[in-house]
PDB file of C-alpha atoms in Angstrom:
ATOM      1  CA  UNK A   1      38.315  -9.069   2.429  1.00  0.00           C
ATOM      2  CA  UNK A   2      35.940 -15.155   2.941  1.00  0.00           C
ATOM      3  CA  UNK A   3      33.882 -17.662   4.243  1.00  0.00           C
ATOM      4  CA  UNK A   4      35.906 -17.259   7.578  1.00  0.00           C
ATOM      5  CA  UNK A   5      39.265 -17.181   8.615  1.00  0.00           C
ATOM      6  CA  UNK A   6      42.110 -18.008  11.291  1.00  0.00           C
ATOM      7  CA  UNK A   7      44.927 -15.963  13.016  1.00  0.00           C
ATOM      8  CA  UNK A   8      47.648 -17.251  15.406  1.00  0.00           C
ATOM      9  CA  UNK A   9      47.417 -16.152  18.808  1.00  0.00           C
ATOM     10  CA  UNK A  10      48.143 -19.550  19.125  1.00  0.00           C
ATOM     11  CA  UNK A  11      44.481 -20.663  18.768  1.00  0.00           C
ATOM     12  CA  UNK A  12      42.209 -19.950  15.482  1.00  0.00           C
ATOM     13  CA  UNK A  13      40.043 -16.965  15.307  1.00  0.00           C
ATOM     14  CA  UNK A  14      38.353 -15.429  12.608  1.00  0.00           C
ATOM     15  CA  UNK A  15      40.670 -13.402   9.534  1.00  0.00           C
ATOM     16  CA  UNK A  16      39.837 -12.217   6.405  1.00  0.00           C
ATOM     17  CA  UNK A  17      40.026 -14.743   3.713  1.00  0.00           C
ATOM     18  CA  UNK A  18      38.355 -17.392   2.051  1.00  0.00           C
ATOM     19  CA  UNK A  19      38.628 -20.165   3.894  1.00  0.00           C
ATOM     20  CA  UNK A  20      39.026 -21.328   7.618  1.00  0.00           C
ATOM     21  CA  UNK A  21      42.702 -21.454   8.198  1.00  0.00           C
ATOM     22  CA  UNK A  22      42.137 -24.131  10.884  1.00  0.00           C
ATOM     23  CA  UNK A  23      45.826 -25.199   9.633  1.00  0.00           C
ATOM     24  CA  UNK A  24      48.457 -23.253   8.144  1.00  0.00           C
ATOM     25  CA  UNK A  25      49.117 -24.244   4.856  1.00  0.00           C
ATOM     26  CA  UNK A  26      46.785 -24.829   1.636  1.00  0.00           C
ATOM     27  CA  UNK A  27      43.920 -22.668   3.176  1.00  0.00           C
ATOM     28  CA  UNK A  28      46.027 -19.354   3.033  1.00  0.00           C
ATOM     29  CA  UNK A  29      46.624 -20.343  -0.644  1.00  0.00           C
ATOM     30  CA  UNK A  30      43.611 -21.379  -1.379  1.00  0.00           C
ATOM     31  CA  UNK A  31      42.474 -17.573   0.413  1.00  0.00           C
ATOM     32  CA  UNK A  32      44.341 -15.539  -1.889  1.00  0.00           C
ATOM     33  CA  UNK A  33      43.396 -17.363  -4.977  1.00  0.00           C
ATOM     34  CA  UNK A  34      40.111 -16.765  -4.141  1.00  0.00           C
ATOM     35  CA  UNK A  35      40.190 -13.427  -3.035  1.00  0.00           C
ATOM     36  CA  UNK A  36      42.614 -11.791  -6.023  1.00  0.00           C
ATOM     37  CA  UNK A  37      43.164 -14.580  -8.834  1.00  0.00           C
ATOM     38  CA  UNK A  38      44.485 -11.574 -11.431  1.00  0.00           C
ATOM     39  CA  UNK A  39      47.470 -10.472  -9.056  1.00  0.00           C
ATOM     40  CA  UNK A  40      47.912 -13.536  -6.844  1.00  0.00           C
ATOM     41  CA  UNK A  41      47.418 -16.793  -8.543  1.00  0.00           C
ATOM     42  CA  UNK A  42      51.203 -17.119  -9.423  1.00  0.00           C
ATOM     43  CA  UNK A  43      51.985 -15.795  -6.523  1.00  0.00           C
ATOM     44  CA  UNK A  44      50.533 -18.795  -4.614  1.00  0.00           C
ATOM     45  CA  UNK A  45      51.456 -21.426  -7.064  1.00  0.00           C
ATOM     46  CA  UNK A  46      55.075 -21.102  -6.429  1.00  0.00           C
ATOM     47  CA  UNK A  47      54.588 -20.685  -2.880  1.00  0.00           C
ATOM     48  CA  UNK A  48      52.667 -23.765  -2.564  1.00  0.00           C
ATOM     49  CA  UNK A  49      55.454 -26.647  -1.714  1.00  0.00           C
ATOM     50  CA  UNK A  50      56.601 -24.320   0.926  1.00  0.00           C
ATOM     51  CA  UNK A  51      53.115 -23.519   2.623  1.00  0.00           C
ATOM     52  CA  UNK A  52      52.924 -27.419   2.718  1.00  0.00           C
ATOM     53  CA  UNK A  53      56.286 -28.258   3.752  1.00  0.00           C
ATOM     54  CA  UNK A  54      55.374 -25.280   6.376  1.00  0.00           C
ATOM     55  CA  UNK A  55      52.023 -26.737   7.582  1.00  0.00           C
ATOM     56  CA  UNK A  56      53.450 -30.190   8.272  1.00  0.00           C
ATOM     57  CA  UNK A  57      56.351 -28.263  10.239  1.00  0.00           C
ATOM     58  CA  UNK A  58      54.289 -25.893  12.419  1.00  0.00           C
ATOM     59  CA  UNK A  59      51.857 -28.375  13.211  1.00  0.00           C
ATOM     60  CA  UNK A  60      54.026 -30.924  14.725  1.00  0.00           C
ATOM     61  CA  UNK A  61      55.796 -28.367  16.698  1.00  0.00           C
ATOM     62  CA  UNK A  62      52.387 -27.493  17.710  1.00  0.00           C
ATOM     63  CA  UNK A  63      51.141 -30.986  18.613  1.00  0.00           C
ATOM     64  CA  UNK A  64      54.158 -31.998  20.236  1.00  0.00           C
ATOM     65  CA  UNK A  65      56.430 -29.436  21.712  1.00  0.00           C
ATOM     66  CA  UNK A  66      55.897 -25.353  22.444  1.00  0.00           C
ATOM     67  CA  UNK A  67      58.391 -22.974  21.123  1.00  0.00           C
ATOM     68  CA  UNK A  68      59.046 -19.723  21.194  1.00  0.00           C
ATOM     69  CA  UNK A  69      56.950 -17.281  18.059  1.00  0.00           C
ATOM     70  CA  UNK A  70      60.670 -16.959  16.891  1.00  0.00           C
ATOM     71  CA  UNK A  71      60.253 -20.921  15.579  1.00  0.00           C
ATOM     72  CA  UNK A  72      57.538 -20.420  13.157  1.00  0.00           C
ATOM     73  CA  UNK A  73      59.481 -17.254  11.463  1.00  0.00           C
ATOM     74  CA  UNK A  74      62.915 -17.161  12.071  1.00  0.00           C
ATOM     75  CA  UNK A  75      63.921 -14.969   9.424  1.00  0.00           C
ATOM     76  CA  UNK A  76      61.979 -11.952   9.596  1.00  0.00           C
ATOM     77  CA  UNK A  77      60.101  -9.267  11.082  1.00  0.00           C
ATOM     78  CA  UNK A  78      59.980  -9.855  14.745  1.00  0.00           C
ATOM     79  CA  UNK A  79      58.920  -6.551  15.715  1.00  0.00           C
ATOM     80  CA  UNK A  80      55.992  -6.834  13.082  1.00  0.00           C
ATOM     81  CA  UNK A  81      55.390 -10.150  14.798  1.00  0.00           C
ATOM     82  CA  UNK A  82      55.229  -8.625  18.647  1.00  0.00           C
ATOM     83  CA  UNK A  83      52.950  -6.076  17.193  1.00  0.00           C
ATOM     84  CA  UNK A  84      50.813  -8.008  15.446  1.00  0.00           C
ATOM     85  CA  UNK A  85      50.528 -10.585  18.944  1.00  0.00           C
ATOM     86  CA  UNK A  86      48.872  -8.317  20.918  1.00  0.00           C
ATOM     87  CA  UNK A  87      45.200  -9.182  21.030  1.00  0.00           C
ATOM     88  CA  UNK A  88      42.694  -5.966  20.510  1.00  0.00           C
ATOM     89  CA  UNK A  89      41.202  -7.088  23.732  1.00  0.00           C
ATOM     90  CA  UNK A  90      44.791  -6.098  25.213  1.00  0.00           C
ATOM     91  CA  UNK A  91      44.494  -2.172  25.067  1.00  0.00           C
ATOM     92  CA  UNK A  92      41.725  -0.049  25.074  1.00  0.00           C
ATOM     93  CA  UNK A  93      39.863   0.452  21.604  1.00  0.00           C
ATOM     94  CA  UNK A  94      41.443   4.647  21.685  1.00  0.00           C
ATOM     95  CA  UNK A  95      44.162   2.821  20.894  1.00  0.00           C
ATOM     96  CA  UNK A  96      43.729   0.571  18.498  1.00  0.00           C
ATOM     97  CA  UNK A  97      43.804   3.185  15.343  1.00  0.00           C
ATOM     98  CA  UNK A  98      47.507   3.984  16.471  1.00  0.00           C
ATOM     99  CA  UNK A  99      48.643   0.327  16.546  1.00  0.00           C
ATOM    100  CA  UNK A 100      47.667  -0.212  13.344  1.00  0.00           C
ATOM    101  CA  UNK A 101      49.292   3.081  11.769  1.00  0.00           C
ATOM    102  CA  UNK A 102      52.447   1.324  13.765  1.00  0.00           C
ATOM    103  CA  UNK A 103      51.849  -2.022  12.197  1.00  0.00           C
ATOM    104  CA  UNK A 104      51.088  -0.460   8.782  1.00  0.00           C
ATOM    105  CA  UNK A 105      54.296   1.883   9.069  1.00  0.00           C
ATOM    106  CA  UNK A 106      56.475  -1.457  10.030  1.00  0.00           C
ATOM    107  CA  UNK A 107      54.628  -3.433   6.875  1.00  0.00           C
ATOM    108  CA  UNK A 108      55.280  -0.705   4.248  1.00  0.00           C
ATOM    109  CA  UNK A 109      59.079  -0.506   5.496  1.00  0.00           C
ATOM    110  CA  UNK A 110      59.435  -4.136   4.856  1.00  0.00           C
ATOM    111  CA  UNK A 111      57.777  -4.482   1.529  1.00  0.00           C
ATOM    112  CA  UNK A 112      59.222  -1.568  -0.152  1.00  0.00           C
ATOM    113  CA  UNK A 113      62.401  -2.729   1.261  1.00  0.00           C
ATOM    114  CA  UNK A 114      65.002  -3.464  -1.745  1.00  0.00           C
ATOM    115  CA  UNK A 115      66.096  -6.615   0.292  1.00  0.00           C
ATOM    116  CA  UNK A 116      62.738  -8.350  -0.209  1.00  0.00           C
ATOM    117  CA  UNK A 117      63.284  -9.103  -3.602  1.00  0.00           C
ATOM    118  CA  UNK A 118      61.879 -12.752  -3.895  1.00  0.00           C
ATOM    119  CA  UNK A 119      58.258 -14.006  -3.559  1.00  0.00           C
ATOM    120  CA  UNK A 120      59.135 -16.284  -1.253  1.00  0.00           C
ATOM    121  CA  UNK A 121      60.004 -13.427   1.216  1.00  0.00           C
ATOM    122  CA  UNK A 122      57.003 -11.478   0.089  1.00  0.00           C
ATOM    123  CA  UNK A 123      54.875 -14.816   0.783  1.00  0.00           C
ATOM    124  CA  UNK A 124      56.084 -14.988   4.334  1.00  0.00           C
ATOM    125  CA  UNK A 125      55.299 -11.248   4.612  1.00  0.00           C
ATOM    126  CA  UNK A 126      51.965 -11.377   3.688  1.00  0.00           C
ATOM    127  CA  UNK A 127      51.334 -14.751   5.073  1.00  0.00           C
ATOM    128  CA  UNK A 128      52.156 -13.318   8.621  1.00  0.00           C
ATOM    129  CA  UNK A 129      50.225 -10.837   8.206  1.00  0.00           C
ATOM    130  CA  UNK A 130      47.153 -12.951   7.341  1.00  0.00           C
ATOM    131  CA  UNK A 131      47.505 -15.310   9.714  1.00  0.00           C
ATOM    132  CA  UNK A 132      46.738 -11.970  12.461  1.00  0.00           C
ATOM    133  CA  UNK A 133      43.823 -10.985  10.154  1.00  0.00           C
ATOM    134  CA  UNK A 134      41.531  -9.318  13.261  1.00  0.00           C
ATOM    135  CA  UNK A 135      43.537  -6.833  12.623  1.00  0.00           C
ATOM    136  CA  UNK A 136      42.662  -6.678   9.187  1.00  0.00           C
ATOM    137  CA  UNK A 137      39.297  -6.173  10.366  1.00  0.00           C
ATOM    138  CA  UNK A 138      39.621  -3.850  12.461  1.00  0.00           C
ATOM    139  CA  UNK A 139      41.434  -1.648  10.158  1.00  0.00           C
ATOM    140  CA  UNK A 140      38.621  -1.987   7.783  1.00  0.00           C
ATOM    141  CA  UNK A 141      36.320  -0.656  10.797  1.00  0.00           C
ATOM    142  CA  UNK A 142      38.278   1.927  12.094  1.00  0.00           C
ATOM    143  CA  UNK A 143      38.232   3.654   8.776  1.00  0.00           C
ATOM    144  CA  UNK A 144      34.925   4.073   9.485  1.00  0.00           C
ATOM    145  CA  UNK A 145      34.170   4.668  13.000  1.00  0.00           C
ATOM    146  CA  UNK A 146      37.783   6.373  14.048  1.00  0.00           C
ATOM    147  CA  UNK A 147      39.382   9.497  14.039  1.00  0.00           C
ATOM    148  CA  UNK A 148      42.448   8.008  11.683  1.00  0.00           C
ATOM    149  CA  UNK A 149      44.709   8.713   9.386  1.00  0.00           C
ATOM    150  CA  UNK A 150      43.342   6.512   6.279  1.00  0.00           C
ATOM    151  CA  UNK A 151      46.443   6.166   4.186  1.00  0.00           C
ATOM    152  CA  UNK A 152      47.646   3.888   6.679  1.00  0.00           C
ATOM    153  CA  UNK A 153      45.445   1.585   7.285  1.00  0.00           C
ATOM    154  CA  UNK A 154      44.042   1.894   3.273  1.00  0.00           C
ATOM    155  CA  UNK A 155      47.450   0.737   2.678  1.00  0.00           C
ATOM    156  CA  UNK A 156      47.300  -2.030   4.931  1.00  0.00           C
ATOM    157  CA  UNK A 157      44.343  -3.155   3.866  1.00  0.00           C
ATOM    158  CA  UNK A 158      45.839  -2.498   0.332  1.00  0.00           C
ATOM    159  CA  UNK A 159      48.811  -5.103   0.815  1.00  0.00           C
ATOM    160  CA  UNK A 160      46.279  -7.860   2.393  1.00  0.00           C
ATOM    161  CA  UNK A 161      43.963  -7.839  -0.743  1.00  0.00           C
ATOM    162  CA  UNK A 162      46.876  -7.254  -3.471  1.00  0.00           C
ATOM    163  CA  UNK A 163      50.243  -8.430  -1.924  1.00  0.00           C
ATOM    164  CA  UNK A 164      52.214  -8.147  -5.416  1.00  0.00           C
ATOM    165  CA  UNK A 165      52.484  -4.610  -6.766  1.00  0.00           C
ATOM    166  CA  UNK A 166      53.553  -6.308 -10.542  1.00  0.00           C
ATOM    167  CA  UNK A 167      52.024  -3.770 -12.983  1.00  0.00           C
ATOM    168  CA  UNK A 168      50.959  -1.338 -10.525  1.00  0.00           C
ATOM    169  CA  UNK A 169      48.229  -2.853  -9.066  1.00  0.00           C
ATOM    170  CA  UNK A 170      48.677  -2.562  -5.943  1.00  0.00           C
ATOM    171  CA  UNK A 171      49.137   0.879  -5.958  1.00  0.00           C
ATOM    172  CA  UNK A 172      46.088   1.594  -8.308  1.00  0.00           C
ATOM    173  CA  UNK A 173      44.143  -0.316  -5.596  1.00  0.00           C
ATOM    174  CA  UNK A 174      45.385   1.686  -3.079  1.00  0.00           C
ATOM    175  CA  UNK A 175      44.234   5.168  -5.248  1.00  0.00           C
ATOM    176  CA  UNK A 176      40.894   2.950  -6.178  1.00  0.00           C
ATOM    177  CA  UNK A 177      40.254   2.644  -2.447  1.00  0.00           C
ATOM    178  CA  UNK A 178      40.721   6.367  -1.686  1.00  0.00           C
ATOM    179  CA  UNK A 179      38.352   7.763  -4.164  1.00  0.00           C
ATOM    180  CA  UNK A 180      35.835   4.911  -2.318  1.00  0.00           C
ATOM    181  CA  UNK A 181      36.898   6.141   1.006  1.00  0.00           C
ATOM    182  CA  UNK A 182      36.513   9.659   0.786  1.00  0.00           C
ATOM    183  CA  UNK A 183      33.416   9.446  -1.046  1.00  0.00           C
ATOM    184  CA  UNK A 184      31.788   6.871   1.208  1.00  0.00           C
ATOM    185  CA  UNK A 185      32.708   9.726   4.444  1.00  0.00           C
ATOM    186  CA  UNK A 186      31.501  12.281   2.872  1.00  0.00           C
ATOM    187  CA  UNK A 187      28.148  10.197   2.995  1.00  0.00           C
ATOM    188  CA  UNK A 188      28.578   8.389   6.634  1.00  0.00           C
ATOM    189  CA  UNK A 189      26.593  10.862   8.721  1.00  0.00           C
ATOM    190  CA  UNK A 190      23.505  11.577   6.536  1.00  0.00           C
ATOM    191  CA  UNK A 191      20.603   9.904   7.732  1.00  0.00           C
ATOM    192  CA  UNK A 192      18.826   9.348   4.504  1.00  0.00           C
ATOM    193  CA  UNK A 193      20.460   7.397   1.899  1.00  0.00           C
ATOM    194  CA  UNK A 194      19.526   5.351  -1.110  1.00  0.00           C
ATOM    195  CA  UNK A 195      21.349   2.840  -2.937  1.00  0.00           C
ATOM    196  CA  UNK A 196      22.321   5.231  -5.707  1.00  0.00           C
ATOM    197  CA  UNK A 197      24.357   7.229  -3.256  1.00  0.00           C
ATOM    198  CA  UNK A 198      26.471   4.649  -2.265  1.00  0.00           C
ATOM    199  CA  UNK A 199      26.754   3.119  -5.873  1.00  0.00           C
ATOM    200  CA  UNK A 200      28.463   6.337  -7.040  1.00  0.00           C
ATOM    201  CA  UNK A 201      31.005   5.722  -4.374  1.00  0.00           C
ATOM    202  CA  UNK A 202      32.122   3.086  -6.393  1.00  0.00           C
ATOM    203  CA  UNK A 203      30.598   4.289  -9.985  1.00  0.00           C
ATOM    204  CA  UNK A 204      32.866   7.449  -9.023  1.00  0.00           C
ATOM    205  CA  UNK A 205      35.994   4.909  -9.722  1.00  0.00           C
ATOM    206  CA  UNK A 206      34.727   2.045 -11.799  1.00  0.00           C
ATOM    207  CA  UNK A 207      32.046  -0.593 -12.084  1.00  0.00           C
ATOM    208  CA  UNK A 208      32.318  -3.078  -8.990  1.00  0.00           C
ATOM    209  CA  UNK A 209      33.431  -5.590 -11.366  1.00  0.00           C
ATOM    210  CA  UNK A 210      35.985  -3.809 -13.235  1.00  0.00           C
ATOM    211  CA  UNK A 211      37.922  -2.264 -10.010  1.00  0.00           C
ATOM    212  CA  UNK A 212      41.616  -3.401  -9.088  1.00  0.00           C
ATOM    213  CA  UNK A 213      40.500  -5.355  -6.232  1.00  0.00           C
ATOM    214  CA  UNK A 214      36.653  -5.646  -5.984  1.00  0.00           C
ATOM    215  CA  UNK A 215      37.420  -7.453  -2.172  1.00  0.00           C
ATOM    216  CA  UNK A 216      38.594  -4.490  -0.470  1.00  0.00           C
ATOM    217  CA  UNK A 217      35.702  -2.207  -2.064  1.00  0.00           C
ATOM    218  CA  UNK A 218      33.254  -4.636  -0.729  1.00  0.00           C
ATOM    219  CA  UNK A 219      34.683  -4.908   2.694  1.00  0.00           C
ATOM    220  CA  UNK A 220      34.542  -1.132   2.994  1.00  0.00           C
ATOM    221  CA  UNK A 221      31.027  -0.891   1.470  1.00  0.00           C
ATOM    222  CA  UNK A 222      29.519  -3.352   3.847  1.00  0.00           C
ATOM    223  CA  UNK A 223      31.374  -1.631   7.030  1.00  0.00           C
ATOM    224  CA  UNK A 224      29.673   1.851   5.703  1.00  0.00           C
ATOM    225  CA  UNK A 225      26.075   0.400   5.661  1.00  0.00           C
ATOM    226  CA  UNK A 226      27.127  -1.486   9.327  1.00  0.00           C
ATOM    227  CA  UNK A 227      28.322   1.976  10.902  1.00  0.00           C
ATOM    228  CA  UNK A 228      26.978   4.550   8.962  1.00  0.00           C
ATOM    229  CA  UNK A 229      24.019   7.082  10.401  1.00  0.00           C
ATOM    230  CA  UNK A 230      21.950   6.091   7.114  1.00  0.00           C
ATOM    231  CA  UNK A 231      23.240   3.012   6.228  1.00  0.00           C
ATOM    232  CA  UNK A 232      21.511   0.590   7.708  1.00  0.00           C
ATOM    233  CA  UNK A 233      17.883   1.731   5.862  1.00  0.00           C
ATOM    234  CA  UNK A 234      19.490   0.237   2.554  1.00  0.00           C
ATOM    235  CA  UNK A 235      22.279  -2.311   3.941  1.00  0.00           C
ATOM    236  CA  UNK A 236      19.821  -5.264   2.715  1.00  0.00           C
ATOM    237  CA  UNK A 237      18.977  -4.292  -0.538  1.00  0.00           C
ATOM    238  CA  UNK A 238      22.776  -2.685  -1.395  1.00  0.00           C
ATOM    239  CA  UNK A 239      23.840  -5.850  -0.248  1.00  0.00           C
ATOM    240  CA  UNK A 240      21.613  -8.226  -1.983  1.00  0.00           C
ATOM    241  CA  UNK A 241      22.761  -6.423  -5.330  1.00  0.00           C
ATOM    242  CA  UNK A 242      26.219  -6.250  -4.869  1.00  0.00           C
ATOM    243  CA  UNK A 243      26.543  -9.866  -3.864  1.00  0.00           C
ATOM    244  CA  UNK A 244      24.766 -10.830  -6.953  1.00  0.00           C
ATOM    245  CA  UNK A 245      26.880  -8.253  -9.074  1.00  0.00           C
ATOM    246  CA  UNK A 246      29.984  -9.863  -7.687  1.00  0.00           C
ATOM    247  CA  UNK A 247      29.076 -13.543  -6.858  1.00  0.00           C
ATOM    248  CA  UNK A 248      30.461 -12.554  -3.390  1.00  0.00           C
ATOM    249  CA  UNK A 249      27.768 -13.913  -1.049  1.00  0.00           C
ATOM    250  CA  UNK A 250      29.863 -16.385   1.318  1.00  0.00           C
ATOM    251  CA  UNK A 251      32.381 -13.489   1.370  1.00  0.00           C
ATOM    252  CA  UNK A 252      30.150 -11.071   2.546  1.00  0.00           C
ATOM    253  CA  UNK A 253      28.404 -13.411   4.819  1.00  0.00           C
ATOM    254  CA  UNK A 254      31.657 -14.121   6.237  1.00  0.00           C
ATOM    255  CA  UNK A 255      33.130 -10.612   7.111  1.00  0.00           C
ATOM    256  CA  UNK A 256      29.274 -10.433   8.452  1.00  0.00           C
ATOM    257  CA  UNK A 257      29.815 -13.090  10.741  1.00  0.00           C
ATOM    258  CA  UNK A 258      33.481 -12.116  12.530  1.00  0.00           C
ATOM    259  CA  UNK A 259      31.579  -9.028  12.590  1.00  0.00           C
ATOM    260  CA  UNK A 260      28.673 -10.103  14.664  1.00  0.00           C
ATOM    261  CA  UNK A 261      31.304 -12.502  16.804  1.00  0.00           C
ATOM    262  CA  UNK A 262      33.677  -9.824  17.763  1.00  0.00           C
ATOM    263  CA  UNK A 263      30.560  -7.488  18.584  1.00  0.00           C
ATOM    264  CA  UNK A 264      29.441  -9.964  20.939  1.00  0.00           C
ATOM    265  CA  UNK A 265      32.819 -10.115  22.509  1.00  0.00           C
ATOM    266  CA  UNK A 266      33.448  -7.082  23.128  1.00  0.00           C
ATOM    267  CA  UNK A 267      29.552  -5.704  23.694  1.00  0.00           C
ATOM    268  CA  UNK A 268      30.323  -2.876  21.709  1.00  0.00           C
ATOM    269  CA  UNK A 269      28.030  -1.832  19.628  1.00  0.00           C
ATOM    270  CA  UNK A 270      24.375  -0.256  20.004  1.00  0.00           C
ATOM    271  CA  UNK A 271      21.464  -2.974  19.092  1.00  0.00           C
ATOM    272  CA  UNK A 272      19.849  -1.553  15.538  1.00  0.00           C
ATOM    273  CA  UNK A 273      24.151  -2.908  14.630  1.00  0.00           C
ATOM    274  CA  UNK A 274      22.947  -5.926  16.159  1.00  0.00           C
ATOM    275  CA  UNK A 275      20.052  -6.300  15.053  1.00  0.00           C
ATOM    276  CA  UNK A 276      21.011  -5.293  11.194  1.00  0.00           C
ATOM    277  CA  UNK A 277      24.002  -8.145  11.348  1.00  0.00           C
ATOM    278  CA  UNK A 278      21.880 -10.792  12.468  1.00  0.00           C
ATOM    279  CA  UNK A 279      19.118  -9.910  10.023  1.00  0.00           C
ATOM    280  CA  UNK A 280      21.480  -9.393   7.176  1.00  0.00           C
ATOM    281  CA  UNK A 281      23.390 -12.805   8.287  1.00  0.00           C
ATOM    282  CA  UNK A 282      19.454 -14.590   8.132  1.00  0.00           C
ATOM    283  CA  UNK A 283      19.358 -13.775   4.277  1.00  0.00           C
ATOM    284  CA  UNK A 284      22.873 -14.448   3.047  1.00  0.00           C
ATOM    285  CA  UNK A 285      22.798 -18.056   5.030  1.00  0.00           C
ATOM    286  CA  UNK A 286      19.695 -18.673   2.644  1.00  0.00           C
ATOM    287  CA  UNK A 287      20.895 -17.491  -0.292  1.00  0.00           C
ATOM    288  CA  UNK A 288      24.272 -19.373   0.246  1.00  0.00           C
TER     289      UNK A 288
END
């Protein structure tokens, strides 16, 4: 799951990813090198002239005309576009679990589709998809804190992190992040927890370092100590040592961040959350 992010409603506002996409373009790349250099490095690298030749495009027709959504992605996926416009603020949180079964249901359809053959059409797939990353997060969340069917949004979640599925990886990410899943609920409403109990949600698959996608496990870890009953009694000290396990500080410190900004939005959450994200947020700004 970046230092911070962007998503087009039209204006920026915070994705997963590794950079701020304050312009469409070499940030995205530069988002999934960082995030997944093993499955998309050549993915970006042959995407790159377009991206470019796509950033100078979309930002003049930003600066000096407005067209319709259609404009920026003529070829594909309009549905998955309308879906992907609506803003969470739009419907009531109940709902926001089924949206994203609907946007993961139009996604898979897509991808697995035998027509998108090419990387450029998987690029402007997964680029789309990026570009609306609140969604991402929310996903992520609502894993967690929702009544949900997980395969769904896992696989979501899945495609964001690990786009290509060249030698299986995406799909041993997705069966990487259900073994992670299902042991992290079976731990979400004890009260006491130590670090060693959440380690061997991960230890149950691999070592943090050696897993498919390291990203996703991360971003689920860090919403379990956020939303968890326990979680929050070892979220700084779990968090200190996976960071320097993984060299993921600014990533962490970012998800952290849209986090704490979309609490505040929406004044959802109870104030030990609050409290632990601005704490936690304290630390990682040091150590960063």
């Amino acid at each position: 799951m970046p230092s911070a992010g962007a998503a087009l409603y039209v204006q920026p506002s915070p994705v997963v990813g590794d950079c701020q996409l304050e312009s469409i373009g070499v940030s995205c790349v530069s988002m999934m090198v960082a995030q997944e250099p093993r499955t998309a490095g050549g993915f970006q690298l042959q995407c790159h002239k377009e991206v470019k030749e796509r950033e100078g495009s979309v930002n003049r027709m930003e600066t000096e005309h407005k067209f319709p959504l259609k404009a920026y992605f003529p070829c594909h996926h309009q549905p998955l576009v309308t879906a992907l416009l609506r803003r969470p603020f739009e419907m009531p949180a109940t709902h926001w679990s089924q949206h994203l079964k609907h946007i993961s249901d139009m996604l898979k359809a897509l991808v697995e589709d035998t027509n998108i053959s090419s990387l450029a059409d998987l690029f402007e797939i997964w680029f789309l998809v990026a570009r609306f990353g609140e969604w991402l997060d929310i996903a992520a969340e609502q894993l967690l804190k929702a009544a949900v069917e997980p395969d769904a949004l896992l696989w979501l979640l899945a495609f964001y992190y690990c786009p290509q599925n060249e030698n299986q990886q995406r799909t041993k990410t997705m069966v990487e992040a259900q073994a992670v899943y299902n042991h992290l609920m079976m731990l979400f409403s004890r009260m006491v927890l130590s670090v060693k109990d959440v380690e061997a949600a991960v230890h149950s698959v691999a070592d943090i370092e050696q897993c498919c996608n390291q990203h996703l496990i991360i971003h689920l870890l860090t919403n379990f100590l956020l939303f968890s009953s326990g979680g929050h009694t070892i979220a700084q000290e779990f968090i200190y040592h996976i960071t320097e396990a993984t060299d993921t500080s600014k990533e962490v410190c970012s998800l952290l961040t849209r986090t704490a900004y979309r609490i505040n939005h929406n004044r959802e959450e109870n104030q030990r959350t609050v409290k632990l994200l601005n704490e936690l947020l304290q630390k990682l700004t040091l150590k960063t």
